[in-house]
XYZ file of C-alpha atoms in Angstrom:
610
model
C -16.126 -35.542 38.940
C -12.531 -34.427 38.916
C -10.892 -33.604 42.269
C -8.793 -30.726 41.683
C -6.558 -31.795 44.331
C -5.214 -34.893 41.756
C -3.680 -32.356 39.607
C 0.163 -31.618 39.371
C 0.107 -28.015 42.190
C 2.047 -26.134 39.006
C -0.689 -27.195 36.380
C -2.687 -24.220 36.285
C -0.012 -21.837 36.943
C 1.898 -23.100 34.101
C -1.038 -22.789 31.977
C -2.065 -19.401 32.823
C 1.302 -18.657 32.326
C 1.701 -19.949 28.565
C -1.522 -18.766 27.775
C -0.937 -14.855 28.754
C -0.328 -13.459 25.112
C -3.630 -14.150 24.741
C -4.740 -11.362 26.817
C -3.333 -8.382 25.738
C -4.807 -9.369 22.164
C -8.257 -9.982 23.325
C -7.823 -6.425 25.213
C -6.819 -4.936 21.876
C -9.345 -6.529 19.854
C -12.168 -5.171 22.878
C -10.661 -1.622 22.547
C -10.456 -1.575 18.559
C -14.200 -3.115 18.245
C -15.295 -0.180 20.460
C -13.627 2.116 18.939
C -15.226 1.232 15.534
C -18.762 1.175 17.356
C -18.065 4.838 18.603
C -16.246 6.645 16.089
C -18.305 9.144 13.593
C -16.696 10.263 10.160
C -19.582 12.101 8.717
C -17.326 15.259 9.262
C -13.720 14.796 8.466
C -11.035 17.432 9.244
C -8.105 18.422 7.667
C -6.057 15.303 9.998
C -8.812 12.662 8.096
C -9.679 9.870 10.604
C -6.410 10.829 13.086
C -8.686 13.311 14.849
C -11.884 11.121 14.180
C -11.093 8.302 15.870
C -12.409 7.261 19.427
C -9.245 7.233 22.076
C -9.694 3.509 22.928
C -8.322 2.827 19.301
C -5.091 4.313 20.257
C -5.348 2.481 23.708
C -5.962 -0.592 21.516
C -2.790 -0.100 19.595
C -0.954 0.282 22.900
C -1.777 -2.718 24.121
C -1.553 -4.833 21.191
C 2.441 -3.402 20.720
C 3.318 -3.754 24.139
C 1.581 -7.688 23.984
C 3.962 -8.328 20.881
C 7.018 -6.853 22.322
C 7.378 -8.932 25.459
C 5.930 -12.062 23.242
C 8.238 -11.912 20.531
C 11.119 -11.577 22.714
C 10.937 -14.800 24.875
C 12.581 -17.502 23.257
C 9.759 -20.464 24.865
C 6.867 -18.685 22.917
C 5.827 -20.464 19.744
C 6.031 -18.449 16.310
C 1.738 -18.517 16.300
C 1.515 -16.046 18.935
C 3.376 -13.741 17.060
C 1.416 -14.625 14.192
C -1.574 -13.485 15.633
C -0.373 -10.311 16.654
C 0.712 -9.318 13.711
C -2.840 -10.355 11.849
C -4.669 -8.528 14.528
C -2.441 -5.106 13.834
C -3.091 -5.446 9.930
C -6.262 -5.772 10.944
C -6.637 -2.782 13.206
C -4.592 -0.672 10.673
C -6.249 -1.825 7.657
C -10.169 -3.240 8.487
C -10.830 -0.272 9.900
C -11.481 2.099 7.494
C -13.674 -0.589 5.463
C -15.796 -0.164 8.643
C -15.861 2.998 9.688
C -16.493 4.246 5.483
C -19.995 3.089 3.967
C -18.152 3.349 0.353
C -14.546 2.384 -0.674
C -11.788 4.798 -0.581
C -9.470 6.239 -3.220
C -10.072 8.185 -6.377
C -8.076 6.016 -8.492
C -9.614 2.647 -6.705
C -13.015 3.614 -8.340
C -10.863 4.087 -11.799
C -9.623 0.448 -11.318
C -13.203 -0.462 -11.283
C -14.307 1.133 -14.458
C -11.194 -0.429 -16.373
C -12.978 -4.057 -15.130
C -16.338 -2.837 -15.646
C -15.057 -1.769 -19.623
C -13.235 -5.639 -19.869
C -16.822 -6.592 -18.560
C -18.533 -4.748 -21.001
C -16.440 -4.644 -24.171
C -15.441 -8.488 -24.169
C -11.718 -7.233 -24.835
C -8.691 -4.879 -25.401
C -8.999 -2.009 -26.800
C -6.536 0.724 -28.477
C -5.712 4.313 -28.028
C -8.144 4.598 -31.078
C -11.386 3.679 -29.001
C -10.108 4.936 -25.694
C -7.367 7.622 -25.697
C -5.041 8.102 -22.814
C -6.986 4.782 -20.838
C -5.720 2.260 -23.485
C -2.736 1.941 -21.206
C -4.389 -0.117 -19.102
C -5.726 -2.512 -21.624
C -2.194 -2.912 -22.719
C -1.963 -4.084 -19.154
C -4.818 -6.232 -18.544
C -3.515 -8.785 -16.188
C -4.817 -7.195 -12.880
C -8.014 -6.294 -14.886
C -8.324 -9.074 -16.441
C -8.228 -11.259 -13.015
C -10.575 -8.911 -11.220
C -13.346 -9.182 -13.997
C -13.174 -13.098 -13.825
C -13.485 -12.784 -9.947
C -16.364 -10.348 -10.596
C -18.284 -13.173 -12.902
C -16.992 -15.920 -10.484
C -18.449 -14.299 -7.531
C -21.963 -13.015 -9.109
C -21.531 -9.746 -7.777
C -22.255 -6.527 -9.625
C -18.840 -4.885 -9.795
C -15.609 -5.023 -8.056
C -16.948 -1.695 -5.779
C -18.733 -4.879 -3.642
C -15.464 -5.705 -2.179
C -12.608 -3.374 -3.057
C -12.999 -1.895 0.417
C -11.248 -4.729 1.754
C -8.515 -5.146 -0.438
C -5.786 -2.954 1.812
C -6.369 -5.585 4.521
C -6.189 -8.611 1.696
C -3.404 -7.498 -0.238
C -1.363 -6.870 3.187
C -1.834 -10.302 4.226
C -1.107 -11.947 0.902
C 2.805 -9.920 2.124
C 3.170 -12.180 4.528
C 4.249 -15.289 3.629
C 7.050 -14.221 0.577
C 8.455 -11.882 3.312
C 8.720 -14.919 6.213
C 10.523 -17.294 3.313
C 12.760 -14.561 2.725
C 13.635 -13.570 6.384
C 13.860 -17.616 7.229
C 16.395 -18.034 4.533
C 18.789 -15.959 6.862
C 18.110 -16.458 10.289
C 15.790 -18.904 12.264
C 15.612 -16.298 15.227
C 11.826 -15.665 15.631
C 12.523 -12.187 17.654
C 14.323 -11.228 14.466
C 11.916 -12.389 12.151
C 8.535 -11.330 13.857
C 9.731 -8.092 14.717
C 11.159 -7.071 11.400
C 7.536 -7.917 9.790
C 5.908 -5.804 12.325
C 8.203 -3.190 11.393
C 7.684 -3.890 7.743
C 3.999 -3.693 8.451
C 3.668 -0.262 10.181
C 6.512 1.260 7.779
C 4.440 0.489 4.766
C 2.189 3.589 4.888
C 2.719 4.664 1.374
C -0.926 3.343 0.915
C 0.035 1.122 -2.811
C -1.988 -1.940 -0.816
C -5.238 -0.283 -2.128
C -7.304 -1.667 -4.762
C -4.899 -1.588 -7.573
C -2.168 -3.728 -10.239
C 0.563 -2.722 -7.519
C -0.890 -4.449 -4.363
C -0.362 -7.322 -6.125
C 2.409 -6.670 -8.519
C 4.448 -6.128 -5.200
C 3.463 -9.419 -3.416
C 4.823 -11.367 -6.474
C 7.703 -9.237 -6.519
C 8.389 -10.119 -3.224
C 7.518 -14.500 -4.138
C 10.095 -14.060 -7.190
C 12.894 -13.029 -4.645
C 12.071 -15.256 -2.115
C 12.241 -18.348 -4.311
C 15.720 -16.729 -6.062
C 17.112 -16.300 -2.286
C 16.106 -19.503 -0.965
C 16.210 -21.656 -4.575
C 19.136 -20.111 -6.830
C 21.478 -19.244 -4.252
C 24.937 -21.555 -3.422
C 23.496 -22.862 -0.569
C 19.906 -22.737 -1.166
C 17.688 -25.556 -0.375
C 18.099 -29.028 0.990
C 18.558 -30.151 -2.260
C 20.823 -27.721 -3.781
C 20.386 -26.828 -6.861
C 18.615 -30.146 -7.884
C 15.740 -29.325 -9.806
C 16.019 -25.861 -10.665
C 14.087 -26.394 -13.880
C 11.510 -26.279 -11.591
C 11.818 -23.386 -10.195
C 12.999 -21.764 -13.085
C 9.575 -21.934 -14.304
C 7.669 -20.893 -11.629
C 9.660 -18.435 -11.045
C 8.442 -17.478 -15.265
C 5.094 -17.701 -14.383
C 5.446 -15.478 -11.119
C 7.499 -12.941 -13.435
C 4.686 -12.663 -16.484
C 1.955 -12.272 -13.830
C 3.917 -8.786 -12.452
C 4.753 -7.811 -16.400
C 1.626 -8.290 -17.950
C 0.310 -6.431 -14.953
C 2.381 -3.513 -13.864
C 4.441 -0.982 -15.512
C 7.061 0.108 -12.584
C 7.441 -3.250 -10.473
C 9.609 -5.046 -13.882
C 12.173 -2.581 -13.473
C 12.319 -2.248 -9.921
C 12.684 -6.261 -10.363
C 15.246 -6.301 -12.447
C 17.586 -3.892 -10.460
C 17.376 -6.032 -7.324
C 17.811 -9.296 -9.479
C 20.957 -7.612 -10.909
C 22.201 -6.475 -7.750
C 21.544 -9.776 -6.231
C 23.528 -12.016 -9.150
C 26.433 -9.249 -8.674
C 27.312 -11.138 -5.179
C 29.342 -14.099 -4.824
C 26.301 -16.307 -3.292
C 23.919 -15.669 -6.036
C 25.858 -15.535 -8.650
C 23.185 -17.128 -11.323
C 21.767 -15.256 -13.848
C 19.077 -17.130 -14.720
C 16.359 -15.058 -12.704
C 17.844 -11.627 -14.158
C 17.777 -12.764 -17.489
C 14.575 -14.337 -17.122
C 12.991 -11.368 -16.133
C 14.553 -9.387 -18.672
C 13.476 -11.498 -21.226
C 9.887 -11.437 -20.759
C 9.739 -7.793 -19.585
C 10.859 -6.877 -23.147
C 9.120 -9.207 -24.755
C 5.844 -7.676 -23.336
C 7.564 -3.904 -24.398
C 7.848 -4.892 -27.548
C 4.551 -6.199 -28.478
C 1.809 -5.465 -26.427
C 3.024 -2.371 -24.620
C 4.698 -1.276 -27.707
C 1.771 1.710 -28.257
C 2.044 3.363 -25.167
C 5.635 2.983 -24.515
C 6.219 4.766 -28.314
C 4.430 7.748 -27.414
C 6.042 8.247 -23.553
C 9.337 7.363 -24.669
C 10.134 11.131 -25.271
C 8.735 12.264 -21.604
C 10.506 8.654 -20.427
C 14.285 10.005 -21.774
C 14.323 13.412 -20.373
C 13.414 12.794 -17.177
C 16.631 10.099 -17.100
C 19.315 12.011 -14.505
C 16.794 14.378 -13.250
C 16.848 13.197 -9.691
C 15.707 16.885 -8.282
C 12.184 16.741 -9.904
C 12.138 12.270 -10.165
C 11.946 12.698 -5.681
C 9.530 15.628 -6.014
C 6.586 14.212 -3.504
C 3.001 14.640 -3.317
C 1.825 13.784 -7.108
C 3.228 16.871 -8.345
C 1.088 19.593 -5.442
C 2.394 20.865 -2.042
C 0.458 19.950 1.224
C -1.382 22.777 2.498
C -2.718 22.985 6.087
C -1.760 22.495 9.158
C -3.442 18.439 9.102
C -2.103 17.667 5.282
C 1.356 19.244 6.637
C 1.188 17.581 9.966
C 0.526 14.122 8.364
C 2.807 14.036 5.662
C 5.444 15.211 8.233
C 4.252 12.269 10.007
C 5.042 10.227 6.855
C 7.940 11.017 6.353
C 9.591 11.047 10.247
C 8.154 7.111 10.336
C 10.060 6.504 6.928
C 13.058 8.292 8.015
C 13.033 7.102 11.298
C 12.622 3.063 9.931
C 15.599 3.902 7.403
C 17.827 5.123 10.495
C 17.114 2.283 12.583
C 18.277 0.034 9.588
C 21.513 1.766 9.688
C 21.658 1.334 13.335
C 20.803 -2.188 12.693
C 24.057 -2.740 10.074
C 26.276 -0.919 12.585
C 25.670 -2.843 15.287
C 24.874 -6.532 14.300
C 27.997 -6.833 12.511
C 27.219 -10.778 11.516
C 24.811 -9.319 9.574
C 26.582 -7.245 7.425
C 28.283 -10.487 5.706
C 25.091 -12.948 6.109
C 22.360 -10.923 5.102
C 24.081 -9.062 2.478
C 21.380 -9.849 0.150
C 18.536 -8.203 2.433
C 21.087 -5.121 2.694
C 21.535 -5.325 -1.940
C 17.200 -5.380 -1.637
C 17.186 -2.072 0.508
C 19.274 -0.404 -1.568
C 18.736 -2.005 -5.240
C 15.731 0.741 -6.156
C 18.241 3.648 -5.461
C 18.980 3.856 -8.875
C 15.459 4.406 -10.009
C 15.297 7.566 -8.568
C 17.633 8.511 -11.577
C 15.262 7.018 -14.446
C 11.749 8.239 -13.484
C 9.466 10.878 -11.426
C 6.333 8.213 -12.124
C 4.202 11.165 -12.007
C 6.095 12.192 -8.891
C 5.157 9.370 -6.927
C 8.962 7.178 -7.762
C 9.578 8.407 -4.287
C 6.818 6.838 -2.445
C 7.636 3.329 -4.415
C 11.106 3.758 -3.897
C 10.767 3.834 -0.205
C 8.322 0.539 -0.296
C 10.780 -1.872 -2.155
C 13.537 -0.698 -0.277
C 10.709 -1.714 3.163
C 11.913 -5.547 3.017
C 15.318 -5.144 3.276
C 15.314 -2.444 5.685
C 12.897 -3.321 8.269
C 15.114 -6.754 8.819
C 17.940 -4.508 9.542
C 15.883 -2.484 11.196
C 14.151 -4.649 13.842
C 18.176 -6.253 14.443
C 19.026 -2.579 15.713
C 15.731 -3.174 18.839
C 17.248 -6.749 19.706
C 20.270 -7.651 21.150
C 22.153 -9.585 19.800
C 20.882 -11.961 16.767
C 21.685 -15.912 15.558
C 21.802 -16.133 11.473
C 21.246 -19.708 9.823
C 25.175 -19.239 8.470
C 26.624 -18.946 11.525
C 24.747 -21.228 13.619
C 26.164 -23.814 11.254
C 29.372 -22.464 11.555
C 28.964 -23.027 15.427
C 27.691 -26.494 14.861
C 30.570 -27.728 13.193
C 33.241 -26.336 15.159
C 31.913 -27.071 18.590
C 33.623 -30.478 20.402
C 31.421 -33.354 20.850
C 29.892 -33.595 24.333
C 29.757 -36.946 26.042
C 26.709 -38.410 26.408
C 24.713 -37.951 29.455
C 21.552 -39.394 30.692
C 18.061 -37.566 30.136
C 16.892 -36.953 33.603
C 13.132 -35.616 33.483
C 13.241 -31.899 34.878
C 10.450 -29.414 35.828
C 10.391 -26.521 33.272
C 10.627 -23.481 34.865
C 7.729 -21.002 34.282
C 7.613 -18.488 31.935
C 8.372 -14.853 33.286
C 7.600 -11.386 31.723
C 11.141 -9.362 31.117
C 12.604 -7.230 33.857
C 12.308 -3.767 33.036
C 15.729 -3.429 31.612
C 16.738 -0.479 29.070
C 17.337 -2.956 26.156
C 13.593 -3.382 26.792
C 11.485 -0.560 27.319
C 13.483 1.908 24.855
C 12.927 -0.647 21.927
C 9.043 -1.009 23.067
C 9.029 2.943 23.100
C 10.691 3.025 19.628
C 8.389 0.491 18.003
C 5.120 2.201 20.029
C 5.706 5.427 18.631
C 6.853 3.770 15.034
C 3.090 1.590 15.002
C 1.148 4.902 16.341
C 2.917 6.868 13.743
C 1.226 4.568 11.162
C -1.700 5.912 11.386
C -1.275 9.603 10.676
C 0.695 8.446 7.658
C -1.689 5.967 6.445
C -5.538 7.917 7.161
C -4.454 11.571 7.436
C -5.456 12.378 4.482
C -9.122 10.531 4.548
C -10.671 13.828 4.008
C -9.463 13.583 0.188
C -9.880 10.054 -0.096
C -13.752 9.047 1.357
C -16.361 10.351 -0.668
C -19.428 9.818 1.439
C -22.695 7.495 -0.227
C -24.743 11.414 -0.934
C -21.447 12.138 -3.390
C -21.449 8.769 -4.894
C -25.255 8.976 -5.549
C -24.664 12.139 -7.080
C -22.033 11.471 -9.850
C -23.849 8.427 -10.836
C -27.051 10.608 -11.756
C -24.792 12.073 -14.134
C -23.817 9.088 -15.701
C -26.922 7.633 -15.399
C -28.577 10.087 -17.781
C -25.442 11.935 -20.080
C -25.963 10.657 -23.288
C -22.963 9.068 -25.512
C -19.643 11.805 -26.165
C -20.978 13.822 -23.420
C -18.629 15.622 -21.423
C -17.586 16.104 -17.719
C -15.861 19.117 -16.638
C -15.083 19.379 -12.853
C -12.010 20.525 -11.128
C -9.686 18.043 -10.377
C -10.347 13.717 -10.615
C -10.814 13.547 -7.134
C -14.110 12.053 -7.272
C -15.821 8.716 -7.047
C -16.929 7.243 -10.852
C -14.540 9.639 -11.986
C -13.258 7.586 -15.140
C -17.556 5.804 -14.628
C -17.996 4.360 -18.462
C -15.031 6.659 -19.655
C -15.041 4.818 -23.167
C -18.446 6.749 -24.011
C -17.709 9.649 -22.085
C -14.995 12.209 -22.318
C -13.711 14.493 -18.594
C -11.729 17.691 -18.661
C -10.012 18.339 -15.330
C -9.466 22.309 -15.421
C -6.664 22.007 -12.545
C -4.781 20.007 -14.858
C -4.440 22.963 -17.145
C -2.073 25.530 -17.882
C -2.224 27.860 -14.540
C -2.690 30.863 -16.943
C -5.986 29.029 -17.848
C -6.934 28.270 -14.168
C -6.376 31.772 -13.745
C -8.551 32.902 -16.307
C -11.450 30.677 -14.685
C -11.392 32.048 -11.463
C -11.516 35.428 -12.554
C -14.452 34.836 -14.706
C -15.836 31.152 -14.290
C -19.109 31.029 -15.307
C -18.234 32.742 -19.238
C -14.521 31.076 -19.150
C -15.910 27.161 -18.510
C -19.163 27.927 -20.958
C -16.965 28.750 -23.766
C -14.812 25.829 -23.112
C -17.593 23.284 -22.993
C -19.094 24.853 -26.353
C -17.910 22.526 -28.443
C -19.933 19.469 -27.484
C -22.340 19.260 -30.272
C -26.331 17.607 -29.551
C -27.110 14.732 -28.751
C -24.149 15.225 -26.366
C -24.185 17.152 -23.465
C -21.590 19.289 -21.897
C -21.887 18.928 -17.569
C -20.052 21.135 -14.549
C -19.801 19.061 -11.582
C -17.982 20.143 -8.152
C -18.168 17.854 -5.318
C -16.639 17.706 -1.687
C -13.903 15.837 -3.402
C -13.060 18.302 -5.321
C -12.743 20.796 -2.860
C -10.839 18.450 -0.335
C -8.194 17.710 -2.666
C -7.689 20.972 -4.190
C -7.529 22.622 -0.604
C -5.042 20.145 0.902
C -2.586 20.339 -2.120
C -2.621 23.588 -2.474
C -4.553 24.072 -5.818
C -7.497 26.484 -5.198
C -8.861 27.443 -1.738
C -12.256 27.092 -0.680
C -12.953 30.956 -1.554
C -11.698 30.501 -4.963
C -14.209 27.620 -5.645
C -16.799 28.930 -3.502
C -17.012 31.703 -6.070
C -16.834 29.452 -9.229
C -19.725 27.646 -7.921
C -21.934 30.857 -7.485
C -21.011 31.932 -10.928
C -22.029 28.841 -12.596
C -25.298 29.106 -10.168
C -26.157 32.795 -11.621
C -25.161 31.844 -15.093
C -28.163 31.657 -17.920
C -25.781 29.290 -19.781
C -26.067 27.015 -17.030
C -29.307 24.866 -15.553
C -28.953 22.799 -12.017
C -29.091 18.951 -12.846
C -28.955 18.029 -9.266
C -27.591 19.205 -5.829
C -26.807 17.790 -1.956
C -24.314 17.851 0.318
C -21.988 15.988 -1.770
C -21.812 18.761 -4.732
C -23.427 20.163 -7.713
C -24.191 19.185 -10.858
C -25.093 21.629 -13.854
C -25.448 21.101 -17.544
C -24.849 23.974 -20.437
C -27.917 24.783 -22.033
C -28.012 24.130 -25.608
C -28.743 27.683 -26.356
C -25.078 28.550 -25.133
C-alpha cells in the first residue's frame, strides 16, 4: 500500500490545481443534461424554445463561459482545455434541439431530403422538362449527390434518420479550417480560442442546417486556409516548394463548393481577389483557379437555370436598398419574432463593433493580419450584385464571421503576440550568455484577480454566448413541426395519385416538396396580394375554382397545418383570424370533403363534382 506521506506535500495541490477546468465543464454538462430532461416543447410560443427552456440551461451556459474565460486566458493551460469548451458549447447550442424535437427542423431541410430521395429514386439528373422550377438542384447535385450515397452506405431509409444532427456536425467540421487560418497569424492561444468562441456564438444565421451551404462554407473556409498558409510569401516551412500540390487540392476543394452551391463561388472569388490584391499574397493562381472552374460549371451544367434568371440576376445589380432587405422578403410580427430578430441583429452588430474595437486597438494587427481584416470585408461587395431571395444579408454577415471574430476577440484581450512579430523579436534580441539549468518548483496555477480587463470582457462574451440563443431558436415555433403534423402530410402523399395537386398557404410544412416530381404545390401566399385578398374574402369558392383544373385520375387537395399558421403569423402574412376563417369555409364547403384532421392541421380534397 502507498503511504501518502512519501509523496512530494505540493503533489495533490498541484494536481487539483491543473485539473480545475474540468469542473466548470462537468457543471455545465450536469446543468445542460437536466435541462434537456426537464424542458417540454409540445407548446411553443411566439419566443420558440427561448421561453421553453428549463433555467438550468441558461445556468449551464453561465458556467461553461465563465470556465472558458479564465481557461483561455492563462498562458500554462494547454490548447485541449479550450478545445473542450468550445465542443461542449456547440454542443449545448446545437445538440439540443435534436433532443428536445422528436422530428428534424426546417422547412427547407425536409426539401433537401426529397431532392436525395428523387436522386434515390430516379437514378439521375433531371431537366426543367421533368421537374420545373426543382431542376436547379439537379444542376447542382454535389451535396445531393453525396447525401444519397451516405443514405445507401448507411442502410437507412432516408436522410430524415439523421439530418437532425447535422447543425451540430456541420459546426464542428468549422473547426479545424478556421484554427489553420487563425495559426497562420498568431500562435497566441487566448487569441485563437477566444476568437472561435466568438465565431461560434456569432454564427446564428442558422446556414449550418441540413443543406449544400453547411458544407459549401466549411470548404470555403479549407480553400482559404490552405491559400493563407500555402500560397502566401512566407507560407509554409517549405516555401513555396511543392505548390503543384496544393494547387490541386486546392481544385478539388474548389469543384466540391461549385458543383454544390450557387452563392459560396462568388463569395469565393471576391475574397480570393481581395486577398491576391495585397503584397503577401500576391499569386493568382487560387483566383484564377476558382474562376476557371466556376465558369466552367456556368457554362455547361448550370447553363439552364442561369439562362432563365439571368434577367432577374441583372436588375437587381446596384440595388443595394432591396439586395439587404431581411427576413426572406416578410416583416417579423410579434412581440417574440420582433424580440428575437432584434436579438439577431444586436449580437451581429455588437460582434462587428467589437472587431472595430479590435483594429483600433491592437494596432500590430492592422499590418499582420491584414488578410483576416480583406476576409471580413471581401463579401461587401455582394450586397451590390444580389438580394438571394432577400437572404444576401444573412450570408453576407457569415463570411464576413471569420475575419471579424479574430479581430473581435483581440478587442477582450490585452495585448496580443502575432507569428510576424515574434520573429521580428527573435532576430533582433542580443544573445544571452549561457546559464546553468537549475531545477525550480513551478509555481501553482492561480485563477485571475478580479481586474476590469477581466470581468468586463467575461460580461461582454456572457451576454454575446446568451444572446445566441434567442437568435438561433427564437423562431422554433415556425421551424418544428411536431410527429401529429408530419403524420399528417404524409397521408396525403401516401394516397394522392400521380399530377395531383397541393394547395396550402405558404411551404412552411414538413414533406413540403415530398415526391415533388409526381406532384405539383401552389402556395397561395406566394401570389399576387390582390389574389390573397380575394381568398380571404371568399375562400372556400376562390381556392375551388383555382384547383378546378386538375383533371381525374388526379386530385386537387387543401391542406393547412400549424406550420402554416406559425409562419404566416410571425412574418406578417395572414393572422390567425384570417386563416381561422379560411379553414371554416373550406369546412362548410360542398366542394370540399375532410381527408383527415388532428392537431397538426387539415386536410381536404375537391370533390370531383366541383
Amino acid at each position: 500500500m502507498t503511504d501518502l506521506s512519501d509523496l512530494a506535500p505540493a503533489a495533490w495541490p498541484a494536481r487539483a490545481a491543473a485539473a480545475w477546468p474540468a469542473l466548470p465543464l462537468l457543471v455545465a454538462l450536469a446543468l445542460w443534461v437536466y435541462a434537456t430532461r426537464h424542458t417540454d416543447v409540445s407548446a411553443l410560443d411566439d419566443f420558440g424554445l427561448v421561453s421553453a427552456l428549463h433555467p438550468t440551461f441558461w445556468a449551464g451556459l453561465a458556467v461553461l463561459t465563465a470556465g472558458f474565460w479564465f481557461t483561455v486566458r492563462d498562458r500554462r493551460r494547454p490548447g485541449a482545455w479550450s478545445l473542450a469548451y468550445v465542443l461542449v458549447l456547440l454542443v449545448m447550442e446545437r445538440a439540443t434541439q435534436a433532443l428536445l424535437y422528436p422530428t428534424p427542423l426546417y422547412a427547407w431541410a425536409w426539401k433537401h431530403d426529397a431532392v436525395i430521395d428523387h436522386l434515390l429514386t430516379s437514378g439521375g439528373l433531371q431537366g426543367a422538362d421533368r421537374l420545373g422550377d426543382m431542376a436547379v438542384y439537379d444542376q447542382w447535385p454535389g451535396f445531393f449527390a453525396a447525401q444519397a450515397a451516405l443514405v445507401r452506405l448507411l442502410g437507412v431509409d432516408n436522410a430524415a434518420m439523421y439530418m437532425a444532427w447535422w447543425p451540430l456536425v456541420s459546426s464542428v467540421l468549422l473547426l479545424l479550417p478556421l484554427l489553420l487560418i487563425y495559426r497562420t497569424f498568431t500562435e497566441d492561444r487566448r487569441l485563437i480560442w477566444t476568437a472561435v468562441w466568438l465565431f461560434c456564438v456569432g454564427n446564428w444565421v442558422g446556414q449550418d442546417y441540413f443543406s449544400p451551404q453547411s458544407v459549401a462554407f466549411a470548404l470555403h473556409l479549407g480553400v482559404l486556409a490552405v491559400v493563407l498558409r500555402r500560397y502566401g510569401r512566407s507560407g509554409g516551412p517549405h516555401g513555396r516548394q511543392g505548390q503543384a500540390v496544393w494547387t490541386v487540392l486546392l481544385s478539388v476543394l474548389v469543384t466540391a463548393i461549385v458543383v454544390s452551391h450557387q452563392l459560396t463561388p462568388g463569395m469565393l472569388v471576391v475574397t480570393l481577389v481581395a486577398l491576391a490584391l495585397t503584397r503577401r499574397y500576391r499569386d493568382w493562381v487560387p483566383a484564377v483557379t476558382t474562376v476557371v472552374i466556376f465558369l466552367a460549371w456556368c457554362l455547361t451544367a448550370a447553363l439552364p437555370f442561369l439562362s432563365a434568371a439571368m434577367p432577374d440576376m441583372i436588375r437587381s445589380i446596384g440595388d443595394i436598398g432591396a439586395n439587404v432587405e431581411t427576413g426572406y422578403g416578410t416583416t417579423p410580427t410579434g412581440t417574440g419574432a420582433v424580440a428575437t430578430s432584434w436579438a439577431a441583429r444586436l449580437l451581429s452588430g455588437s460582434v462587428l463593433l467589437l472587431a472595430l474595437a479590435g483594429v483600433v486597438r491592437q494596432r500590430v494587427l492592422r499590418h499582420r493580419a491584414l488578410p483576416l481584416l480583406l476576409i471580413a470585408a471581401a463579401p461587401l461587395p455582394m450586397f451590390a450584385a444580389s438580394s438571394y431571395g432577400s437572404e444576401m444579408i444573412f450570408r453576407v454577415l457569415m463570411f464576413m464571421l471569420p475575419g471579424a471574430a479574430f479581430f473581435a476577440a483581440a478587442a477582450l484581450l490585452p495585448k496580443v503576440r502575432t507569428l510576424a512579430a515574434d520573429a521580428a523579436a527573435r532576430d533582433t534580441a542580443p544573445p544571452s550568455p549561457a546559464t546553468p539549468v537549475r531545477p525550480r518548483r513551478v509555481p501553482l496555477p492561480a485563477l485571475p484577480r478580479p481586474r476590469y480587463g477581466v470581468w468586463v470582457p467575461l460580461l461582454v462574451l456572457l451576454a454575446g454566448t446568451l444572446a445566441f440563443v434567442p437568435s438561433y431558436s427564437g423562431k422554433d415555433r415556425v421551424n418544428y413541426f411536431p410527429p401529429r403534423e408530419v403524420a399528417l402530410v404524409q397521408q396525403l402523399f401516401d394516397q394522392a395519385p400521380d399530377d395531383s395537386l397541393v394547395v396550402a398557404a405558404n411551404r412552411n410544412y414538413p414533406l413540403a416538396y415530398e415526391q415533388y416530381w409526381r406532384i405539383d404545390h401552389y402556395w397561395f401566399l406566394d401570389d399576387d396580394r390582390r389574389h390573397v385578398d380575394e381568398i380571404v374574402r371568399d375562400p372556400a369558392t376562390v381556392l375551388a375554382r383555382d384547383m378546378a383544373a386538375v383533371e381525374p385520375p388526379a386530385r386537387a387537395y387543401f391542406l393547412l397545418t400549424r406550420g402554416q399558421t406559425a409562419n404566416s403569423e410571425m412574418n406578417g402574412q395572414l393572422d390567425r383570424a384570417q386563416l381561422d376563417r379560411i379553414r371554416e369555409s373550406v369546412a362548410s364547403s360542398p366542394a370540399f370533403e375532410l381527408v383527415a384532421e388532428n392537431d397538426g392541421g387539415v386536410l381536404y380534397v375537391l370533390t370531383p363534382a366541383s
